[in-house]
mmCIF file of C-alpha atoms in Angstrom:
data_model
loop_
_atom_site.group_PDB
_atom_site.id
_atom_site.type_symbol
_atom_site.label_atom_id
_atom_site.label_comp_id
_atom_site.label_asym_id
_atom_site.label_seq_id
_atom_site.Cartn_x
_atom_site.Cartn_y
_atom_site.Cartn_z
ATOM 1 C CA MET Q 1 71.834 -53.331 -204.654
ATOM 2 C CA LEU Q 2 68.297 -53.063 -205.918
ATOM 3 C CA GLU Q 3 66.063 -56.042 -205.555
ATOM 4 C CA GLY Q 4 65.838 -58.342 -208.583
ATOM 5 C CA PHE Q 5 68.484 -56.514 -210.598
ATOM 6 C CA ASP Q 6 70.886 -58.711 -212.501
ATOM 7 C CA LYS Q 7 74.523 -57.678 -212.479
ATOM 8 C CA ALA Q 8 74.952 -59.129 -215.949
ATOM 9 C CA PHE Q 9 72.549 -56.541 -217.343
ATOM 10 C CA GLU Q 10 73.992 -53.502 -215.599
ATOM 11 C CA ASN Q 11 76.218 -53.031 -218.594
ATOM 12 C CA ARG Q 12 74.501 -51.420 -221.613
ATOM 13 C CA VAL Q 13 76.168 -53.621 -224.204
ATOM 14 C CA ARG Q 14 75.138 -56.824 -222.454
ATOM 15 C CA LEU Q 15 71.647 -55.482 -221.897
ATOM 16 C CA GLY Q 16 71.436 -54.519 -225.568
ATOM 17 C CA MET Q 17 72.708 -57.903 -226.669
ATOM 18 C CA MET Q 18 70.083 -59.712 -224.623
ATOM 19 C CA SER Q 19 67.359 -57.405 -225.980
ATOM 20 C CA ILE Q 20 68.286 -58.432 -229.511
ATOM 21 C CA LEU Q 21 68.537 -62.120 -228.620
ATOM 22 C CA MET Q 22 65.114 -62.068 -226.960
ATOM 23 C CA VAL Q 23 63.442 -61.394 -230.314
ATOM 24 C CA ASN Q 24 65.864 -63.125 -232.703
ATOM 25 C CA GLU Q 25 67.157 -66.693 -232.900
ATOM 26 C CA TRP Q 26 70.819 -67.293 -233.813
ATOM 27 C CA VAL Q 27 72.260 -63.871 -234.483
ATOM 28 C CA GLU Q 28 75.659 -63.410 -236.105
ATOM 29 C CA PHE Q 29 78.543 -61.596 -234.429
ATOM 30 C CA ILE Q 30 78.633 -58.951 -237.145
ATOM 31 C CA GLU Q 31 74.904 -58.252 -236.809
ATOM 32 C CA LEU Q 32 75.294 -57.674 -233.078
ATOM 33 C CA LYS Q 33 78.270 -55.448 -233.676
ATOM 34 C CA GLU Q 34 76.359 -53.346 -236.183
ATOM 35 C CA LEU Q 35 73.223 -53.010 -234.070
ATOM 36 C CA LEU Q 36 75.075 -52.178 -230.880
ATOM 37 C CA GLN Q 37 77.793 -50.092 -232.544
ATOM 38 C CA VAL Q 38 80.668 -51.415 -230.503
ATOM 39 C CA THR Q 39 84.151 -52.645 -231.364
ATOM 40 C CA ASP Q 40 85.026 -56.314 -231.925
ATOM 41 C CA GLY Q 41 87.046 -56.536 -228.719
ATOM 42 C CA ASN Q 42 84.415 -54.878 -226.585
ATOM 43 C CA LEU Q 43 81.646 -57.110 -227.909
ATOM 44 C CA ALA Q 44 83.795 -60.242 -227.535
ATOM 45 C CA SER Q 45 84.479 -59.542 -223.870
ATOM 46 C CA HIS Q 46 80.780 -59.086 -223.118
ATOM 47 C CA ILE Q 47 79.968 -62.243 -225.024
ATOM 48 C CA THR Q 48 82.454 -64.131 -222.852
ATOM 49 C CA TYR Q 49 80.773 -62.719 -219.744
ATOM 50 C CA LEU Q 50 77.319 -63.865 -220.865
ATOM 51 C CA GLU Q 51 78.646 -67.252 -221.979
ATOM 52 C CA LYS Q 52 80.170 -67.836 -218.543
ATOM 53 C CA ALA Q 53 76.856 -66.956 -216.923
ATOM 54 C CA GLU Q 54 75.285 -69.466 -219.367
ATOM 55 C CA TYR Q 55 72.851 -66.791 -220.535
ATOM 56 C CA ILE Q 56 73.715 -67.337 -224.176
ATOM 57 C CA GLU Q 57 74.606 -70.286 -226.378
ATOM 58 C CA THR Q 58 77.238 -70.138 -229.074
ATOM 59 C CA ARG Q 59 77.336 -72.021 -232.339
ATOM 60 C CA LYS Q 60 80.458 -72.046 -234.485
ATOM 61 C CA SER Q 61 80.312 -73.032 -238.103
ATOM 62 C CA PHE Q 62 81.959 -72.258 -241.421
ATOM 63 C CA ILE Q 63 80.590 -70.522 -244.487
ATOM 64 C CA GLY Q 64 83.096 -71.657 -247.076
ATOM 65 C CA LYS Q 65 86.376 -71.027 -245.336
ATOM 66 C CA LYS Q 66 85.126 -68.144 -243.223
ATOM 67 C CA PRO Q 67 84.294 -68.914 -239.604
ATOM 68 C CA ASN Q 68 80.790 -67.888 -238.665
ATOM 69 C CA THR Q 69 79.714 -67.594 -235.055
ATOM 70 C CA THR Q 70 76.086 -67.173 -234.066
ATOM 71 C CA PHE Q 71 74.450 -66.667 -230.688
ATOM 72 C CA ARG Q 72 71.111 -67.207 -229.064
ATOM 73 C CA ALA Q 73 69.699 -66.645 -225.606
ATOM 74 C CA SER Q 74 69.483 -69.730 -223.386
ATOM 75 C CA LYS Q 75 66.458 -70.551 -221.260
ATOM 76 C CA THR Q 76 68.354 -69.317 -218.179
ATOM 77 C CA GLY Q 77 69.272 -66.113 -219.955
ATOM 78 C CA LYS Q 78 65.718 -65.415 -221.064
ATOM 79 C CA ASP Q 79 64.342 -65.980 -217.589
ATOM 80 C CA ALA Q 80 67.017 -63.751 -216.074
ATOM 81 C CA PHE Q 81 66.263 -61.020 -218.590
ATOM 82 C CA LYS Q 82 62.520 -61.161 -217.857
ATOM 83 C CA GLN Q 83 63.290 -60.954 -214.148
ATOM 84 C CA HIS Q 84 65.463 -57.923 -214.756
ATOM 85 C CA LEU Q 85 62.719 -56.235 -216.809
ATOM 86 C CA LYS Q 86 60.222 -56.828 -214.022
ATOM 87 C CA ALA Q 87 62.584 -55.187 -211.547
ATOM 88 C CA LEU Q 88 62.969 -52.191 -213.852
ATOM 89 C CA GLU Q 89 59.210 -51.845 -214.215
ATOM 90 C CA LYS Q 90 58.750 -52.029 -210.475
ATOM 91 C CA LEU Q 91 61.227 -49.224 -210.054
ATOM 92 C CA ILE Q 92 59.196 -47.017 -212.399
ATOM 93 C CA LYS Q 93 55.938 -47.678 -210.595
ATOM 94 C CA LYS Q 94 57.401 -46.637 -207.243
ATOM 95 C CA MET J 1 75.011 -45.713 -226.583
ATOM 96 C CA LYS J 2 75.831 -44.031 -223.289
ATOM 97 C CA LYS J 3 77.945 -45.977 -220.838
ATOM 98 C CA GLU J 4 76.356 -45.178 -217.524
ATOM 99 C CA ASP J 5 72.699 -44.399 -217.227
ATOM 100 C CA ASN J 6 70.511 -45.545 -214.431
ATOM 101 C CA ASN J 7 67.229 -44.033 -215.530
ATOM 102 C CA PRO J 8 64.953 -47.086 -215.804
ATOM 103 C CA VAL J 9 62.539 -45.417 -218.242
ATOM 104 C CA GLU J 10 65.349 -44.682 -220.656
ATOM 105 C CA THR J 11 66.764 -48.157 -220.220
ATOM 106 C CA LEU J 12 63.408 -49.725 -221.048
ATOM 107 C CA ASN J 13 63.106 -47.449 -224.077
ATOM 108 C CA ASP J 14 66.530 -48.548 -225.283
ATOM 109 C CA ILE J 15 65.544 -52.186 -224.916
ATOM 110 C CA LYS J 16 62.341 -51.658 -226.874
ATOM 111 C CA ASN J 17 64.191 -49.705 -229.514
ATOM 112 C CA LEU J 18 66.807 -52.431 -230.017
ATOM 113 C CA MET J 19 64.179 -55.158 -230.138
ATOM 114 C CA GLU J 20 62.327 -53.280 -232.847
ATOM 115 C CA ARG J 21 65.367 -52.277 -234.816
ATOM 116 C CA SER J 22 66.635 -55.855 -234.859
ATOM 117 C CA SER J 23 63.323 -57.387 -235.917
ATOM 118 C CA LYS J 24 61.570 -54.768 -238.070
ATOM 119 C CA PHE J 25 62.806 -53.203 -241.260
ATOM 120 C CA ILE J 26 61.330 -49.719 -241.405
ATOM 121 C CA SER J 27 63.190 -48.212 -244.335
ATOM 122 C CA LEU J 28 60.676 -49.147 -247.036
ATOM 123 C CA SER J 29 60.295 -46.197 -249.346
ATOM 124 C CA GLY J 30 56.810 -44.718 -249.544
ATOM 125 C CA PHE J 31 57.782 -42.566 -252.485
ATOM 126 C CA SER J 32 58.512 -45.673 -254.557
ATOM 127 C CA GLY J 33 54.920 -46.768 -253.824
ATOM 128 C CA ILE J 34 53.624 -43.575 -255.382
ATOM 129 C CA LEU J 35 55.808 -44.074 -258.467
ATOM 130 C CA ILE J 36 54.806 -47.723 -258.865
ATOM 131 C CA GLY J 37 51.125 -46.854 -258.523
ATOM 132 C CA ILE J 38 51.321 -44.126 -261.173
ATOM 133 C CA LEU J 39 53.294 -46.401 -263.496
ATOM 134 C CA THR J 40 50.622 -49.079 -263.118
ATOM 135 C CA ILE J 41 47.799 -46.666 -263.896
ATOM 136 C CA ILE J 42 49.648 -45.380 -266.990
ATOM 137 C CA CYS J 43 50.312 -48.955 -268.167
ATOM 138 C CA VAL J 44 46.703 -50.032 -267.822
ATOM 139 C CA SER J 45 45.375 -46.878 -269.503
ATOM 140 C CA TRP J 46 47.760 -47.442 -272.385
ATOM 141 C CA PHE J 47 46.659 -51.074 -272.685
ATOM 142 C CA CYS J 48 42.962 -50.205 -272.615
ATOM 143 C CA SER J 49 43.204 -47.435 -275.175
ATOM 144 C CA ALA J 50 45.575 -49.314 -277.486
ATOM 145 C CA TYR J 51 43.306 -52.356 -277.620
ATOM 146 C CA ASP J 52 40.029 -50.551 -277.244
ATOM 147 C CA ILE J 53 38.988 -52.273 -274.023
ATOM 148 C CA ASP J 54 36.338 -50.767 -271.759
ATOM 149 C CA PRO J 55 37.590 -51.151 -268.147
ATOM 150 C CA LEU J 56 34.007 -50.865 -266.911
ATOM 151 C CA ASN J 57 32.640 -53.567 -269.110
ATOM 152 C CA MET J 58 35.155 -56.204 -270.056
ATOM 153 C CA ASP J 59 34.299 -59.628 -271.357
ATOM 154 C CA TYR J 60 37.031 -62.264 -271.436
ATOM 155 C CA ASP J 61 35.340 -64.102 -274.313
ATOM 156 C CA ASP J 62 35.474 -61.048 -276.558
ATOM 157 C CA LEU J 63 39.230 -60.619 -276.296
ATOM 158 C CA PRO J 64 41.474 -62.174 -278.938
ATOM 159 C CA ASP J 65 44.364 -64.377 -277.815
ATOM 160 C CA GLN J 66 46.941 -61.878 -278.936
ATOM 161 C CA HIS J 67 45.707 -59.379 -276.315
ATOM 162 C CA PHE J 68 46.355 -61.872 -273.562
ATOM 163 C CA SER J 69 49.981 -62.352 -274.513
ATOM 164 C CA VAL J 70 50.480 -58.578 -274.620
ATOM 165 C CA ALA J 71 48.802 -58.323 -271.208
ATOM 166 C CA LEU J 72 51.069 -61.055 -269.856
ATOM 167 C CA PHE J 73 54.227 -59.356 -271.080
ATOM 168 C CA ALA J 74 53.039 -55.947 -269.913
ATOM 169 C CA ALA J 75 52.199 -57.317 -266.456
ATOM 170 C CA MET J 76 55.571 -59.079 -266.164
ATOM 171 C CA GLY J 77 57.400 -55.952 -267.293
ATOM 172 C CA LEU J 78 55.434 -53.875 -264.832
ATOM 173 C CA MET J 79 56.230 -56.302 -262.026
ATOM 174 C CA PHE J 80 59.988 -56.266 -262.687
ATOM 175 C CA ALA J 81 59.998 -52.485 -263.054
ATOM 176 C CA SER J 82 58.101 -52.147 -259.767
ATOM 177 C CA ILE J 83 60.457 -54.465 -257.898
ATOM 178 C CA ALA J 84 63.432 -52.559 -259.326
ATOM 179 C CA ILE J 85 61.999 -49.166 -258.325
ATOM 180 C CA ALA J 86 61.068 -50.339 -254.819
ATOM 181 C CA THR J 87 64.469 -51.974 -254.276
ATOM 182 C CA PHE J 88 66.443 -49.013 -255.564
ATOM 183 C CA MET J 89 64.586 -46.432 -253.493
ATOM 184 C CA THR J 90 64.546 -48.590 -250.373
ATOM 185 C CA VAL J 91 68.308 -49.128 -250.589
ATOM 186 C CA ARG J 92 68.732 -45.368 -250.895
ATOM 187 C CA ARG J 93 66.512 -44.716 -247.924
ATOM 188 C CA ALA J 94 68.233 -47.363 -245.798
ATOM 189 C CA ASN J 95 71.583 -45.759 -246.579
ATOM 190 C CA GLN J 96 70.218 -42.377 -245.556
ATOM 191 C CA MET J 97 68.899 -43.843 -242.324
ATOM 192 C CA LYS J 98 72.180 -45.721 -241.838
ATOM 193 C CA VAL J 99 70.372 -49.041 -241.556
ATOM 194 C CA SER J 100 71.947 -52.182 -242.941
ATOM 195 C CA ILE J 101 70.124 -53.129 -246.139
ATOM 196 C CA TRP J 102 70.856 -56.824 -245.670
ATOM 197 C CA GLY J 103 70.596 -57.162 -241.897
ATOM 198 C CA LEU J 104 68.513 -59.348 -239.619
ATOM 199 C CA ALA J 105 65.351 -57.322 -240.104
ATOM 200 C CA SER J 106 65.476 -56.925 -243.874
ATOM 201 C CA LYS J 107 66.259 -60.617 -244.378
ATOM 202 C CA ARG J 108 63.204 -61.523 -242.350
ATOM 203 C CA LEU J 109 61.013 -59.111 -244.245
ATOM 204 C CA PHE J 110 62.311 -60.424 -247.559
ATOM 205 C CA ILE J 111 61.696 -64.075 -246.704
ATOM 206 C CA ASN J 112 58.251 -63.457 -245.238
ATOM 207 C CA MET J 113 57.126 -61.272 -248.092
ATOM 208 C CA PHE J 114 58.624 -63.062 -251.063
ATOM 209 C CA THR J 115 57.932 -66.681 -250.140
ATOM 210 C CA PRO J 116 54.135 -66.344 -250.466
ATOM 211 C CA LEU J 117 54.514 -63.765 -253.231
ATOM 212 C CA SER J 118 56.736 -65.842 -255.505
ATOM 213 C CA ILE J 119 54.520 -68.910 -255.073
ATOM 214 C CA GLY J 120 51.579 -66.639 -255.912
ATOM 215 C CA ILE J 121 53.268 -65.355 -259.055
ATOM 216 C CA LEU J 122 53.972 -68.928 -260.164
ATOM 217 C CA PHE J 123 50.374 -69.892 -259.378
ATOM 218 C CA CYS J 124 49.000 -67.001 -261.441
ATOM 219 C CA LEU J 125 51.371 -67.731 -264.314
ATOM 220 C CA VAL J 126 50.063 -71.282 -264.569
ATOM 221 C CA LEU J 127 46.474 -70.098 -264.228
ATOM 222 C CA PHE J 128 47.046 -67.657 -267.045
ATOM 223 C CA PHE J 129 47.082 -70.567 -269.478
ATOM 224 C CA SER J 130 44.139 -72.470 -268.024
ATOM 225 C CA HIS J 131 41.769 -70.206 -266.032
ATOM 226 C CA ILE J 132 42.524 -66.711 -267.138
ATOM 227 C CA ASP J 133 39.487 -65.212 -265.433
ATOM 228 C CA LEU J 134 40.978 -66.188 -262.053
ATOM 229 C CA VAL J 135 44.320 -64.473 -262.559
ATOM 230 C CA VAL J 136 43.104 -61.011 -261.534
ATOM 231 C CA PRO J 137 41.332 -62.007 -258.301
ATOM 232 C CA LEU J 138 44.106 -64.403 -257.272
ATOM 233 C CA SER J 139 46.942 -61.984 -257.996
ATOM 234 C CA LEU J 140 45.241 -59.480 -255.668
ATOM 235 C CA MET J 141 44.649 -62.221 -253.136
ATOM 236 C CA PHE J 142 48.253 -63.478 -253.071
ATOM 237 C CA TYR J 143 49.646 -59.959 -253.023
ATOM 238 C CA GLY J 144 47.370 -59.043 -250.137
ATOM 239 C CA MET J 145 48.398 -62.128 -248.166
ATOM 240 C CA SER J 146 52.081 -61.417 -248.748
ATOM 241 C CA LEU J 147 51.652 -57.853 -247.525
ATOM 242 C CA PHE J 148 49.646 -58.966 -244.527
ATOM 243 C CA ASN J 149 52.401 -61.386 -243.616
ATOM 244 C CA ALA J 150 55.127 -58.804 -244.271
ATOM 245 C CA GLY J 151 53.412 -56.405 -241.856
ATOM 246 C CA ASN J 152 54.913 -58.265 -238.909
ATOM 247 C CA TYR J 153 58.392 -57.338 -240.064
ATOM 248 C CA THR J 154 57.957 -53.706 -241.117
ATOM 249 C CA GLN J 155 55.481 -50.862 -240.581
ATOM 250 C CA GLN J 156 52.260 -52.362 -239.257
ATOM 251 C CA GLY J 157 50.224 -50.276 -241.732
ATOM 252 C CA ILE J 158 51.222 -52.612 -244.547
ATOM 253 C CA ARG J 159 48.795 -55.113 -243.032
ATOM 254 C CA SER J 160 45.848 -52.819 -243.734
ATOM 255 C CA LEU J 161 47.001 -52.440 -247.323
ATOM 256 C CA GLY J 162 47.112 -56.236 -247.501
ATOM 257 C CA VAL J 163 43.554 -56.534 -246.198
ATOM 258 C CA VAL J 164 42.308 -54.036 -248.804
ATOM 259 C CA GLU J 165 44.046 -55.971 -251.596
ATOM 260 C CA MET J 166 42.509 -59.261 -250.448
ATOM 261 C CA PHE J 167 39.087 -57.643 -250.224
ATOM 262 C CA LEU J 168 39.464 -56.307 -253.780
ATOM 263 C CA GLY J 169 40.377 -59.851 -254.814
ATOM 264 C CA VAL J 170 37.066 -61.114 -253.441
ATOM 265 C CA LEU J 171 35.192 -58.298 -255.182
ATOM 266 C CA CYS J 172 36.728 -59.453 -258.457
ATOM 267 C CA LEU J 173 35.069 -62.842 -258.079
ATOM 268 C CA VAL J 174 31.683 -61.116 -258.027
ATOM 269 C CA PHE J 175 32.203 -58.364 -260.596
ATOM 270 C CA MET J 176 33.837 -60.066 -263.557
ATOM 271 C CA GLU J 177 33.300 -57.143 -265.931
ATOM 272 C CA TYR J 178 35.230 -54.759 -263.638
ATOM 273 C CA HIS J 179 38.416 -56.841 -263.433
ATOM 274 C CA ILE J 180 40.676 -54.298 -265.102
ATOM 275 C CA LEU J 181 39.291 -51.456 -263.024
ATOM 276 C CA ILE J 182 39.608 -53.306 -259.709
ATOM 277 C CA TRP J 183 43.093 -54.565 -260.553
ATOM 278 C CA THR J 184 44.151 -50.985 -261.328
ATOM 279 C CA ILE J 185 42.690 -49.793 -258.039
ATOM 280 C CA GLY J 186 44.554 -52.546 -256.165
ATOM 281 C CA PHE J 187 47.961 -52.236 -257.800
ATOM 282 C CA GLY J 188 47.757 -48.589 -258.891
ATOM 283 C CA LEU J 189 45.578 -46.378 -256.754
ATOM 284 C CA MET J 190 46.179 -48.236 -253.473
ATOM 285 C CA HIS J 191 49.962 -47.984 -253.948
ATOM 286 C CA VAL J 192 49.673 -44.264 -254.563
ATOM 287 C CA ILE J 193 47.481 -43.801 -251.470
ATOM 288 C CA TYR J 194 49.558 -45.949 -249.150
ATOM 289 C CA GLY J 195 52.830 -44.620 -250.568
ATOM 290 C CA ALA J 196 51.677 -41.040 -250.002
ATOM 291 C CA TYR J 197 50.542 -41.890 -246.474
ATOM 292 C CA MET J 198 53.961 -43.386 -245.690
ATOM 293 C CA TYR J 199 55.771 -40.550 -247.405
ATOM 294 C CA PHE J 200 54.016 -37.819 -245.450
ATOM 295 C CA LYS J 201 54.075 -39.699 -242.174
ATOM 296 C CA PHE J 202 57.643 -40.999 -242.096
ATOM 297 C CA GLU J 203 59.739 -39.478 -244.841
ATOM 298 C CA LYS J 204 59.019 -35.763 -245.018
ATOM 299 C CA TYR J 205 61.338 -34.412 -242.418
#
């Protein structure tokens, strides 16, 4: 395994999700789905992965009767992502 | 999105791309800028010829009250027409580019552009009835500030357009007799120029 690489970000969907959450606060499920062009089930499983790693925070609320779930990157998640980026950059410079 | 790809350069590019796509709305239509600019120039020319006003030598004290109310209605009409044209053509372009018209990025752009702009419009409306000679410079000023602010959430070039508009606003404070001319440059000519720049740079495929 390469030095500094985070297993959580090996997957493109999770990497993409974190990229979006680095520059946006509280993003809705549907927005993520649209930007990443993945299915509901696929996205949900990656969300669960990142939640377990405590890289993202989830907020559930209701708009009228419709459930609305939004996500943001946690401090841990942001730090991990930056670390991962650094490792990628190092790899390029080699 | 490809499933497996270990090329770090491509990965970094994807990250950058997603960050931009989720925070910047780049489907603004340049062509609508050209149309709005031309419409503005036609409107002002009509107004000046119909009421016999010299755009190079205008004096607020010489104008009868009735002209002001016509100017107010014309300006409001022009504003609504411009917003309608820009919205319609931007929606079309976003659909072509397969970008969500009401996504993260467009919401941000809308809020950051229209909060200062709508306060500015209200400000100018009130001024219209008390300090009419300040309406032209301040409308340019508020519009420029809104564009400058919006530049963070769309093509960066909009910021330069904003700076030009603000600068024209300052010029208006000095050259009172050129108000109509400067306003037409700001809302007419500059839209045509910037719209054409955007059109030829981003839209002509």
